[in-house]
PDB file of N, CA, C and O in Angstrom:
ATOM      1  N   MET A   1     -14.151  -7.254   0.311  1.00 89.00           N
ATOM      2  CA  MET A   1     -13.087  -6.270   0.209  1.00 89.00           C
ATOM      3  C   MET A   1     -13.588  -5.121  -0.656  1.00 89.00           C
ATOM      4  O   MET A   1     -14.260  -5.333  -1.654  1.00 89.00           O
ATOM      5  N   ASP A   2     -13.252  -3.925  -0.239  1.00 94.00           N
ATOM      6  CA  ASP A   2     -13.585  -2.747  -1.028  1.00 94.00           C
ATOM      7  C   ASP A   2     -12.369  -1.817  -1.052  1.00 94.00           C
ATOM      8  O   ASP A   2     -11.372  -2.052  -0.369  1.00 94.00           O
ATOM      9  N   ASN A   3     -12.440  -0.776  -1.865  1.00 96.00           N
ATOM     10  CA  ASN A   3     -11.301   0.133  -2.007  1.00 96.00           C
ATOM     11  C   ASN A   3     -10.977   0.887  -0.725  1.00 96.00           C
ATOM     12  O   ASN A   3      -9.826   1.233  -0.482  1.00 96.00           O
ATOM     13  N   GLU A   4     -11.952   1.118   0.109  1.00 97.00           N
ATOM     14  CA  GLU A   4     -11.700   1.776   1.394  1.00 97.00           C
ATOM     15  C   GLU A   4     -10.810   0.905   2.283  1.00 97.00           C
ATOM     16  O   GLU A   4      -9.864   1.401   2.908  1.00 97.00           O
ATOM     17  N   LYS A   5     -11.084  -0.387   2.320  1.00 95.00           N
ATOM     18  CA  LYS A   5     -10.252  -1.315   3.114  1.00 95.00           C
ATOM     19  C   LYS A   5      -8.865  -1.451   2.502  1.00 95.00           C
ATOM     20  O   LYS A   5      -7.864  -1.511   3.220  1.00 95.00           O
ATOM     21  N   ILE A   6      -8.786  -1.520   1.177  1.00 96.00           N
ATOM     22  CA  ILE A   6      -7.484  -1.605   0.510  1.00 96.00           C
ATOM     23  C   ILE A   6      -6.643  -0.386   0.864  1.00 96.00           C
ATOM     24  O   ILE A   6      -5.473  -0.513   1.230  1.00 96.00           O
ATOM     25  N   ASP A   7      -7.230   0.787   0.775  1.00 97.00           N
ATOM     26  CA  ASP A   7      -6.527   2.027   1.110  1.00 97.00           C
ATOM     27  C   ASP A   7      -6.026   1.983   2.553  1.00 97.00           C
ATOM     28  O   ASP A   7      -4.869   2.311   2.838  1.00 97.00           O
ATOM     29  N   TYR A   8      -6.868   1.563   3.472  1.00 96.00           N
ATOM     30  CA  TYR A   8      -6.511   1.482   4.891  1.00 96.00           C
ATOM     31  C   TYR A   8      -5.319   0.539   5.103  1.00 96.00           C
ATOM     32  O   TYR A   8      -4.333   0.905   5.743  1.00 96.00           O
ATOM     33  N   TYR A   9      -5.404  -0.678   4.556  1.00 95.00           N
ATOM     34  CA  TYR A   9      -4.351  -1.667   4.787  1.00 95.00           C
ATOM     35  C   TYR A   9      -3.037  -1.280   4.111  1.00 95.00           C
ATOM     36  O   TYR A   9      -1.962  -1.485   4.675  1.00 95.00           O
ATOM     37  N   ILE A  10      -3.094  -0.712   2.924  1.00 95.00           N
ATOM     38  CA  ILE A  10      -1.868  -0.291   2.243  1.00 95.00           C
ATOM     39  C   ILE A  10      -1.199   0.851   3.013  1.00 95.00           C
ATOM     40  O   ILE A  10       0.022   0.878   3.172  1.00 95.00           O
ATOM     41  N   LYS A  11      -1.981   1.772   3.528  1.00 96.00           N
ATOM     42  CA  LYS A  11      -1.407   2.860   4.334  1.00 96.00           C
ATOM     43  C   LYS A  11      -0.776   2.322   5.612  1.00 96.00           C
ATOM     44  O   LYS A  11       0.267   2.822   6.052  1.00 96.00           O
ATOM     45  N   LYS A  12      -1.365   1.317   6.225  1.00 93.00           N
ATOM     46  CA  LYS A  12      -0.775   0.706   7.419  1.00 93.00           C
ATOM     47  C   LYS A  12       0.518  -0.024   7.072  1.00 93.00           C
ATOM     48  O   LYS A  12       1.484   0.004   7.836  1.00 93.00           O
ATOM     49  N   LEU A  13       0.561  -0.671   5.920  1.00 92.00           N
ATOM     50  CA  LEU A  13       1.731  -1.447   5.519  1.00 92.00           C
ATOM     51  C   LEU A  13       2.893  -0.551   5.081  1.00 92.00           C
ATOM     52  O   LEU A  13       4.023  -0.727   5.519  1.00 92.00           O
ATOM     53  N   PHE A  14       2.628   0.424   4.227  1.00 92.00           N
ATOM     54  CA  PHE A  14       3.684   1.281   3.684  1.00 92.00           C
ATOM     55  C   PHE A  14       3.931   2.529   4.522  1.00 92.00           C
ATOM     56  O   PHE A  14       5.000   3.122   4.442  1.00 92.00           O
ATOM     57  N   GLY A  15       2.925   2.964   5.254  1.00 94.00           N
ATOM     58  CA  GLY A  15       3.041   4.175   6.055  1.00 94.00           C
ATOM     59  C   GLY A  15       2.073   5.240   5.570  1.00 94.00           C
ATOM     60  O   GLY A  15       2.045   5.568   4.380  1.00 94.00           O
ATOM     61  N   GLU A  16       1.289   5.755   6.498  1.00 94.00           N
ATOM     62  CA  GLU A  16       0.280   6.744   6.145  1.00 94.00           C
ATOM     63  C   GLU A  16       0.893   8.038   5.622  1.00 94.00           C
ATOM     64  O   GLU A  16       0.260   8.773   4.868  1.00 94.00           O
ATOM     65  N   GLY A  17       2.133   8.314   6.004  1.00 96.00           N
ATOM     66  CA  GLY A  17       2.792   9.543   5.585  1.00 96.00           C
ATOM     67  C   GLY A  17       3.280   9.548   4.153  1.00 96.00           C
ATOM     68  O   GLY A  17       3.591  10.604   3.613  1.00 96.00           O
ATOM     69  N   ILE A  18       3.363   8.371   3.509  1.00 97.00           N
ATOM     70  CA  ILE A  18       3.861   8.342   2.124  1.00 97.00           C
ATOM     71  C   ILE A  18       2.801   7.929   1.107  1.00 97.00           C
ATOM     72  O   ILE A  18       2.978   8.155  -0.080  1.00 97.00           O
ATOM     73  N   VAL A  19       1.714   7.309   1.549  1.00 97.00           N
ATOM     74  CA  VAL A  19       0.678   6.844   0.623  1.00 97.00           C
ATOM     75  C   VAL A  19      -0.448   7.870   0.543  1.00 97.00           C
ATOM     76  O   VAL A  19      -1.060   8.214   1.545  1.00 97.00           O
ATOM     77  N   LYS A  20      -0.686   8.353  -0.664  1.00 97.00           N
ATOM     78  CA  LYS A  20      -1.791   9.285  -0.896  1.00 97.00           C
ATOM     79  C   LYS A  20      -3.108   8.510  -0.947  1.00 97.00           C
ATOM     80  O   LYS A  20      -4.064   8.843  -0.271  1.00 97.00           O
ATOM     81  N   ARG A  21      -3.154   7.456  -1.784  1.00 97.00           N
ATOM     82  CA  ARG A  21      -4.326   6.587  -1.839  1.00 97.00           C
ATOM     83  C   ARG A  21      -3.955   5.273  -2.515  1.00 97.00           C
ATOM     84  O   ARG A  21      -2.989   5.196  -3.280  1.00 97.00           O
ATOM     85  N   ALA A  22      -4.742   4.256  -2.233  1.00 97.00           N
ATOM     86  CA  ALA A  22      -4.553   2.935  -2.828  1.00 97.00           C
ATOM     87  C   ALA A  22      -5.922   2.376  -3.184  1.00 97.00           C
ATOM     88  O   ALA A  22      -6.891   2.569  -2.457  1.00 97.00           O
ATOM     89  N   TYR A  23      -5.971   1.681  -4.317  1.00 97.00           N
ATOM     90  CA  TYR A  23      -7.254   1.172  -4.793  1.00 97.00           C
ATOM     91  C   TYR A  23      -7.036   0.058  -5.815  1.00 97.00           C
ATOM     92  O   TYR A  23      -5.932  -0.146  -6.317  1.00 97.00           O
ATOM     93  N   SER A  24      -8.115  -0.640  -6.136  1.00 96.00           N
ATOM     94  CA  SER A  24      -8.100  -1.662  -7.178  1.00 96.00           C
ATOM     95  C   SER A  24      -9.145  -1.302  -8.225  1.00 96.00           C
ATOM     96  O   SER A  24     -10.272  -0.937  -7.889  1.00 96.00           O
ATOM     97  N   ASP A  25      -8.754  -1.415  -9.492  1.00 92.00           N
ATOM     98  CA  ASP A  25      -9.691  -1.166 -10.586  1.00 92.00           C
ATOM     99  C   ASP A  25     -10.458  -2.419 -10.989  1.00 92.00           C
ATOM    100  O   ASP A  25     -11.400  -2.344 -11.764  1.00 92.00           O
ATOM    101  N   ASN A  26     -10.033  -3.576 -10.493  1.00 94.00           N
ATOM    102  CA  ASN A  26     -10.696  -4.818 -10.893  1.00 94.00           C
ATOM    103  C   ASN A  26     -11.210  -5.608  -9.683  1.00 94.00           C
ATOM    104  O   ASN A  26     -11.020  -6.815  -9.582  1.00 94.00           O
ATOM    105  N   LEU A  27     -11.895  -4.919  -8.785  1.00 93.00           N
ATOM    106  CA  LEU A  27     -12.438  -5.583  -7.594  1.00 93.00           C
ATOM    107  C   LEU A  27     -13.448  -6.669  -7.932  1.00 93.00           C
ATOM    108  O   LEU A  27     -13.664  -7.586  -7.135  1.00 93.00           O
ATOM    109  N   ASN A  28     -14.038  -6.611  -9.107  1.00 93.00           N
ATOM    110  CA  ASN A  28     -14.984  -7.653  -9.510  1.00 93.00           C
ATOM    111  C   ASN A  28     -14.308  -9.015  -9.651  1.00 93.00           C
ATOM    112  O   ASN A  28     -14.985 -10.045  -9.655  1.00 93.00           O
ATOM    113  N   GLU A  29     -12.971  -9.045  -9.722  1.00 93.00           N
ATOM    114  CA  GLU A  29     -12.224 -10.298  -9.833  1.00 93.00           C
ATOM    115  C   GLU A  29     -11.698 -10.784  -8.476  1.00 93.00           C
ATOM    116  O   GLU A  29     -10.990 -11.783  -8.410  1.00 93.00           O
ATOM    117  N   TYR A  30     -12.027 -10.083  -7.417  1.00 92.00           N
ATOM    118  CA  TYR A  30     -11.562 -10.411  -6.068  1.00 92.00           C
ATOM    119  C   TYR A  30     -11.968 -11.830  -5.675  1.00 92.00           C
ATOM    120  O   TYR A  30     -13.123 -12.224  -5.817  1.00 92.00           O
ATOM    121  N   LEU A  31     -10.989 -12.617  -5.207  1.00 92.00           N
ATOM    122  CA  LEU A  31     -11.235 -13.974  -4.710  1.00 92.00           C
ATOM    123  C   LEU A  31     -11.002 -13.972  -3.201  1.00 92.00           C
ATOM    124  O   LEU A  31      -9.872 -13.795  -2.738  1.00 92.00           O
ATOM    125  N   GLU A  32     -12.062 -14.181  -2.440  1.00 90.00           N
ATOM    126  CA  GLU A  32     -12.030 -13.996  -0.989  1.00 90.00           C
ATOM    127  C   GLU A  32     -10.923 -14.760  -0.275  1.00 90.00           C
ATOM    128  O   GLU A  32     -10.249 -14.219   0.588  1.00 90.00           O
ATOM    129  N   ASN A  33     -10.692 -15.984  -0.600  1.00 89.00           N
ATOM    130  CA  ASN A  33      -9.692 -16.778   0.126  1.00 89.00           C
ATOM    131  C   ASN A  33      -8.319 -16.769  -0.539  1.00 89.00           C
ATOM    132  O   ASN A  33      -7.400 -17.422  -0.057  1.00 89.00           O
ATOM    133  N   TYR A  34      -8.161 -16.009  -1.634  1.00 90.00           N
ATOM    134  CA  TYR A  34      -6.892 -16.000  -2.358  1.00 90.00           C
ATOM    135  C   TYR A  34      -6.262 -14.618  -2.462  1.00 90.00           C
ATOM    136  O   TYR A  34      -5.044 -14.503  -2.501  1.00 90.00           O
ATOM    137  N   ASP A  35      -7.061 -13.586  -2.550  1.00 90.00           N
ATOM    138  CA  ASP A  35      -6.549 -12.226  -2.557  1.00 90.00           C
ATOM    139  C   ASP A  35      -6.562 -11.724  -1.112  1.00 90.00           C
ATOM    140  O   ASP A  35      -7.607 -11.368  -0.583  1.00 90.00           O
ATOM    141  N   LEU A  36      -5.399 -11.740  -0.479  1.00 89.00           N
ATOM    142  CA  LEU A  36      -5.303 -11.404   0.939  1.00 89.00           C
ATOM    143  C   LEU A  36      -4.580 -10.080   1.111  1.00 89.00           C
ATOM    144  O   LEU A  36      -3.459  -9.908   0.632  1.00 89.00           O
ATOM    145  N   ILE A  37      -5.232  -9.151   1.789  1.00 89.00           N
ATOM    146  CA  ILE A  37      -4.654  -7.838   2.033  1.00 89.00           C
ATOM    147  C   ILE A  37      -4.864  -7.511   3.504  1.00 89.00           C
ATOM    148  O   ILE A  37      -6.000  -7.406   3.971  1.00 89.00           O
ATOM    149  N   TYR A  38      -3.744  -7.403   4.216  1.00 87.00           N
ATOM    150  CA  TYR A  38      -3.775  -7.111   5.647  1.00 87.00           C
ATOM    151  C   TYR A  38      -2.737  -6.051   5.962  1.00 87.00           C
ATOM    152  O   TYR A  38      -1.933  -5.693   5.106  1.00 87.00           O
ATOM    153  N   GLU A  39      -2.706  -5.601   7.204  1.00 84.00           N
ATOM    154  CA  GLU A  39      -1.720  -4.608   7.625  1.00 84.00           C
ATOM    155  C   GLU A  39      -0.292  -5.115   7.483  1.00 84.00           C
ATOM    156  O   GLU A  39       0.624  -4.323   7.302  1.00 84.00           O
ATOM    157  N   GLU A  40      -0.082  -6.418   7.574  1.00 86.00           N
ATOM    158  CA  GLU A  40       1.272  -6.946   7.553  1.00 86.00           C
ATOM    159  C   GLU A  40       1.625  -7.740   6.301  1.00 86.00           C
ATOM    160  O   GLU A  40       2.765  -8.146   6.127  1.00 86.00           O
ATOM    161  N   GLU A  41       0.682  -7.950   5.377  1.00 85.00           N
ATOM    162  CA  GLU A  41       1.007  -8.705   4.170  1.00 85.00           C
ATOM    163  C   GLU A  41       0.012  -8.452   3.047  1.00 85.00           C
ATOM    164  O   GLU A  41      -1.135  -8.080   3.275  1.00 85.00           O
ATOM    165  N   ILE A  42       0.521  -8.642   1.834  1.00 88.00           N
ATOM    166  CA  ILE A  42      -0.302  -8.611   0.629  1.00 88.00           C
ATOM    167  C   ILE A  42       0.007  -9.892  -0.120  1.00 88.00           C
ATOM    168  O   ILE A  42       1.163 -10.193  -0.397  1.00 88.00           O
ATOM    169  N   ASN A  43      -1.020 -10.646  -0.472  1.00 88.00           N
ATOM    170  CA  ASN A  43      -0.860 -11.870  -1.239  1.00 88.00           C
ATOM    171  C   ASN A  43      -2.007 -11.901  -2.243  1.00 88.00           C
ATOM    172  O   ASN A  43      -3.138 -12.200  -1.888  1.00 88.00           O
ATOM    173  N   LEU A  44      -1.703 -11.576  -3.492  1.00 91.00           N
ATOM    174  CA  LEU A  44      -2.745 -11.419  -4.495  1.00 91.00           C
ATOM    175  C   LEU A  44      -2.775 -12.578  -5.481  1.00 91.00           C
ATOM    176  O   LEU A  44      -1.737 -13.059  -5.912  1.00 91.00           O
ATOM    177  N   ALA A  45      -3.979 -12.974  -5.840  1.00 91.00           N
ATOM    178  CA  ALA A  45      -4.170 -14.000  -6.861  1.00 91.00           C
ATOM    179  C   ALA A  45      -4.719 -13.378  -8.140  1.00 91.00           C
ATOM    180  O   ALA A  45      -4.225 -13.647  -9.226  1.00 91.00           O
ATOM    181  N   LYS A  46      -5.728 -12.546  -8.015  1.00 92.00           N
ATOM    182  CA  LYS A  46      -6.401 -11.992  -9.190  1.00 92.00           C
ATOM    183  C   LYS A  46      -6.367 -10.473  -9.286  1.00 92.00           C
ATOM    184  O   LYS A  46      -6.112  -9.931 -10.346  1.00 92.00           O
ATOM    185  N   ILE A  47      -6.685  -9.782  -8.175  1.00 94.00           N
ATOM    186  CA  ILE A  47      -6.813  -8.332  -8.288  1.00 94.00           C
ATOM    187  C   ILE A  47      -5.449  -7.657  -8.381  1.00 94.00           C
ATOM    188  O   ILE A  47      -4.422  -8.245  -8.047  1.00 94.00           O
ATOM    189  N   LYS A  48      -5.473  -6.431  -8.854  1.00 95.00           N
ATOM    190  CA  LYS A  48      -4.283  -5.596  -8.960  1.00 95.00           C
ATOM    191  C   LYS A  48      -4.538  -4.333  -8.148  1.00 95.00           C
ATOM    192  O   LYS A  48      -5.644  -3.802  -8.155  1.00 95.00           O
ATOM    193  N   ILE A  49      -3.511  -3.858  -7.451  1.00 96.00           N
ATOM    194  CA  ILE A  49      -3.647  -2.685  -6.608  1.00 96.00           C
ATOM    195  C   ILE A  49      -2.760  -1.566  -7.150  1.00 96.00           C
ATOM    196  O   ILE A  49      -1.600  -1.787  -7.500  1.00 96.00           O
ATOM    197  N   THR A  50      -3.321  -0.380  -7.218  1.00 97.00           N
ATOM    198  CA  THR A  50      -2.576   0.825  -7.574  1.00 97.00           C
ATOM    199  C   THR A  50      -2.338   1.613  -6.291  1.00 97.00           C
ATOM    200  O   THR A  50      -3.264   1.828  -5.517  1.00 97.00           O
ATOM    201  N   VAL A  51      -1.078   2.007  -6.075  1.00 96.00           N
ATOM    202  CA  VAL A  51      -0.711   2.787  -4.893  1.00 96.00           C
ATOM    203  C   VAL A  51      -0.129   4.111  -5.369  1.00 96.00           C
ATOM    204  O   VAL A  51       0.886   4.129  -6.061  1.00 96.00           O
ATOM    205  N   GLU A  52      -0.801   5.195  -5.024  1.00 97.00           N
ATOM    206  CA  GLU A  52      -0.310   6.530  -5.358  1.00 97.00           C
ATOM    207  C   GLU A  52       0.397   7.089  -4.137  1.00 97.00           C
ATOM    208  O   GLU A  52      -0.195   7.198  -3.062  1.00 97.00           O
ATOM    209  N   LEU A  53       1.679   7.427  -4.299  1.00 97.00           N
ATOM    210  CA  LEU A  53       2.459   7.979  -3.206  1.00 97.00           C
ATOM    211  C   LEU A  53       2.347   9.495  -3.185  1.00 97.00           C
ATOM    212  O   LEU A  53       2.025  10.124  -4.200  1.00 97.00           O
ATOM    213  N   ILE A  54       2.627  10.084  -2.037  1.00 97.00           N
ATOM    214  CA  ILE A  54       2.563  11.535  -1.860  1.00 97.00           C
ATOM    215  C   ILE A  54       3.467  12.260  -2.854  1.00 97.00           C
ATOM    216  O   ILE A  54       3.115  13.315  -3.370  1.00 97.00           O
ATOM    217  N   ASN A  55       4.623  11.677  -3.169  1.00 96.00           N
ATOM    218  CA  ASN A  55       5.589  12.334  -4.067  1.00 96.00           C
ATOM    219  C   ASN A  55       5.217  12.212  -5.543  1.00 96.00           C
ATOM    220  O   ASN A  55       5.966  12.637  -6.409  1.00 96.00           O
ATOM    221  N   GLY A  56       4.072  11.601  -5.862  1.00 95.00           N
ATOM    222  CA  GLY A  56       3.623  11.480  -7.243  1.00 95.00           C
ATOM    223  C   GLY A  56       3.928  10.147  -7.893  1.00 95.00           C
ATOM    224  O   GLY A  56       3.419   9.846  -8.970  1.00 95.00           O
ATOM    225  N   THR A  57       4.766   9.335  -7.272  1.00 96.00           N
ATOM    226  CA  THR A  57       5.080   8.020  -7.808  1.00 96.00           C
ATOM    227  C   THR A  57       3.844   7.125  -7.725  1.00 96.00           C
ATOM    228  O   THR A  57       3.115   7.158  -6.745  1.00 96.00           O
ATOM    229  N   VAL A  58       3.632   6.335  -8.775  1.00 96.00           N
ATOM    230  CA  VAL A  58       2.518   5.396  -8.793  1.00 96.00           C
ATOM    231  C   VAL A  58       3.096   3.986  -8.880  1.00 96.00           C
ATOM    232  O   VAL A  58       3.878   3.677  -9.780  1.00 96.00           O
ATOM    233  N   LEU A  59       2.726   3.142  -7.921  1.00 94.00           N
ATOM    234  CA  LEU A  59       3.160   1.754  -7.901  1.00 94.00           C
ATOM    235  C   LEU A  59       1.997   0.845  -8.251  1.00 94.00           C
ATOM    236  O   LEU A  59       0.854   1.139  -7.914  1.00 94.00           O
ATOM    237  N   LYS A  60       2.308  -0.259  -8.918  1.00 94.00           N
ATOM    238  CA  LYS A  60       1.312  -1.277  -9.228  1.00 94.00           C
ATOM    239  C   LYS A  60       1.713  -2.552  -8.496  1.00 94.00           C
ATOM    240  O   LYS A  60       2.874  -2.956  -8.534  1.00 94.00           O
ATOM    241  N   ILE A  61       0.764  -3.162  -7.830  1.00 93.00           N
ATOM    242  CA  ILE A  61       1.003  -4.419  -7.137  1.00 93.00           C
ATOM    243  C   ILE A  61       0.121  -5.475  -7.787  1.00 93.00           C
ATOM    244  O   ILE A  61      -1.095  -5.307  -7.874  1.00 93.00           O
ATOM    245  N   GLU A  62       0.759  -6.540  -8.266  1.00 91.00           N
ATOM    246  CA  GLU A  62       0.059  -7.664  -8.872  1.00 91.00           C
ATOM    247  C   GLU A  62       0.573  -8.940  -8.235  1.00 91.00           C
ATOM    248  O   GLU A  62       1.483  -8.909  -7.409  1.00 91.00           O
ATOM    249  N   ARG A  63       0.046 -10.035  -8.668  1.00 87.00           N
ATOM    250  CA  ARG A  63       0.514 -11.323  -8.185  1.00 87.00           C
ATOM    251  C   ARG A  63       2.025 -11.431  -8.394  1.00 87.00           C
ATOM    252  O   ARG A  63       2.509 -11.292  -9.520  1.00 87.00           O
ATOM    253  N   ASP A  64       2.751 -11.642  -7.354  1.00 76.00           N
ATOM    254  CA  ASP A  64       4.201 -11.855  -7.372  1.00 76.00           C
ATOM    255  C   ASP A  64       5.023 -10.679  -7.891  1.00 76.00           C
ATOM    256  O   ASP A  64       6.166 -10.867  -8.267  1.00 76.00           O
ATOM    257  N   SER A  65       4.442  -9.470  -7.961  1.00 79.00           N
ATOM    258  CA  SER A  65       5.264  -8.354  -8.427  1.00 79.00           C
ATOM    259  C   SER A  65       4.754  -7.017  -7.911  1.00 79.00           C
ATOM    260  O   SER A  65       3.587  -6.850  -7.611  1.00 79.00           O
ATOM    261  N   ILE A  66       5.692  -6.093  -7.807  1.00 80.00           N
ATOM    262  CA  ILE A  66       5.391  -4.698  -7.515  1.00 80.00           C
ATOM    263  C   ILE A  66       6.303  -3.887  -8.407  1.00 80.00           C
ATOM    264  O   ILE A  66       7.491  -4.193  -8.534  1.00 80.00           O
ATOM    265  N   TYR A  67       5.760  -2.906  -9.102  1.00 76.00           N
ATOM    266  CA  TYR A  67       6.579  -2.140 -10.014  1.00 76.00           C
ATOM    267  C   TYR A  67       6.097  -0.707 -10.119  1.00 76.00           C
ATOM    268  O   TYR A  67       4.948  -0.398  -9.795  1.00 76.00           O
ATOM    269  N   LYS A  68       7.005   0.161 -10.541  1.00 83.00           N
ATOM    270  CA  LYS A  68       6.692   1.575 -10.719  1.00 83.00           C
ATOM    271  C   LYS A  68       5.987   1.739 -12.056  1.00 83.00           C
ATOM    272  O   LYS A  68       6.459   1.280 -13.091  1.00 83.00           O
ATOM    273  N   SER A  69       4.841   2.386 -12.030  1.00 78.00           N
ATOM    274  CA  SER A  69       4.070   2.632 -13.247  1.00 78.00           C
ATOM    275  C   SER A  69       4.655   3.825 -13.990  1.00 78.00           C
ATOM    276  O   SER A  69       5.068   4.803 -13.374  1.00 78.00           O
ATOM    277  N   THR A  70       4.681   3.749 -15.293  1.00 65.00           N
ATOM    278  CA  THR A  70       5.205   4.865 -16.089  1.00 65.00           C
ATOM    279  C   THR A  70       4.118   5.492 -16.913  1.00 65.00           C
ATOM    280  O   THR A  70       3.102   4.968 -17.158  1.00 65.00           O
TER     281      THR A  70
END
């Protein structure tokens, strides 16, 4: 998994028109069979994903949570 794939799958899941970019700052912790990111689902064990929306809102996705970053 790399940030290019994360960006692609997050845009497919949330919509390309609202997501500016998506990435992970801790890809070195990626667990292949546990951190799952696809067009239809996100299931994270270790990594955290940052999603920047077109309107400037920044969301953080972690294991069992999604929240607005302040």
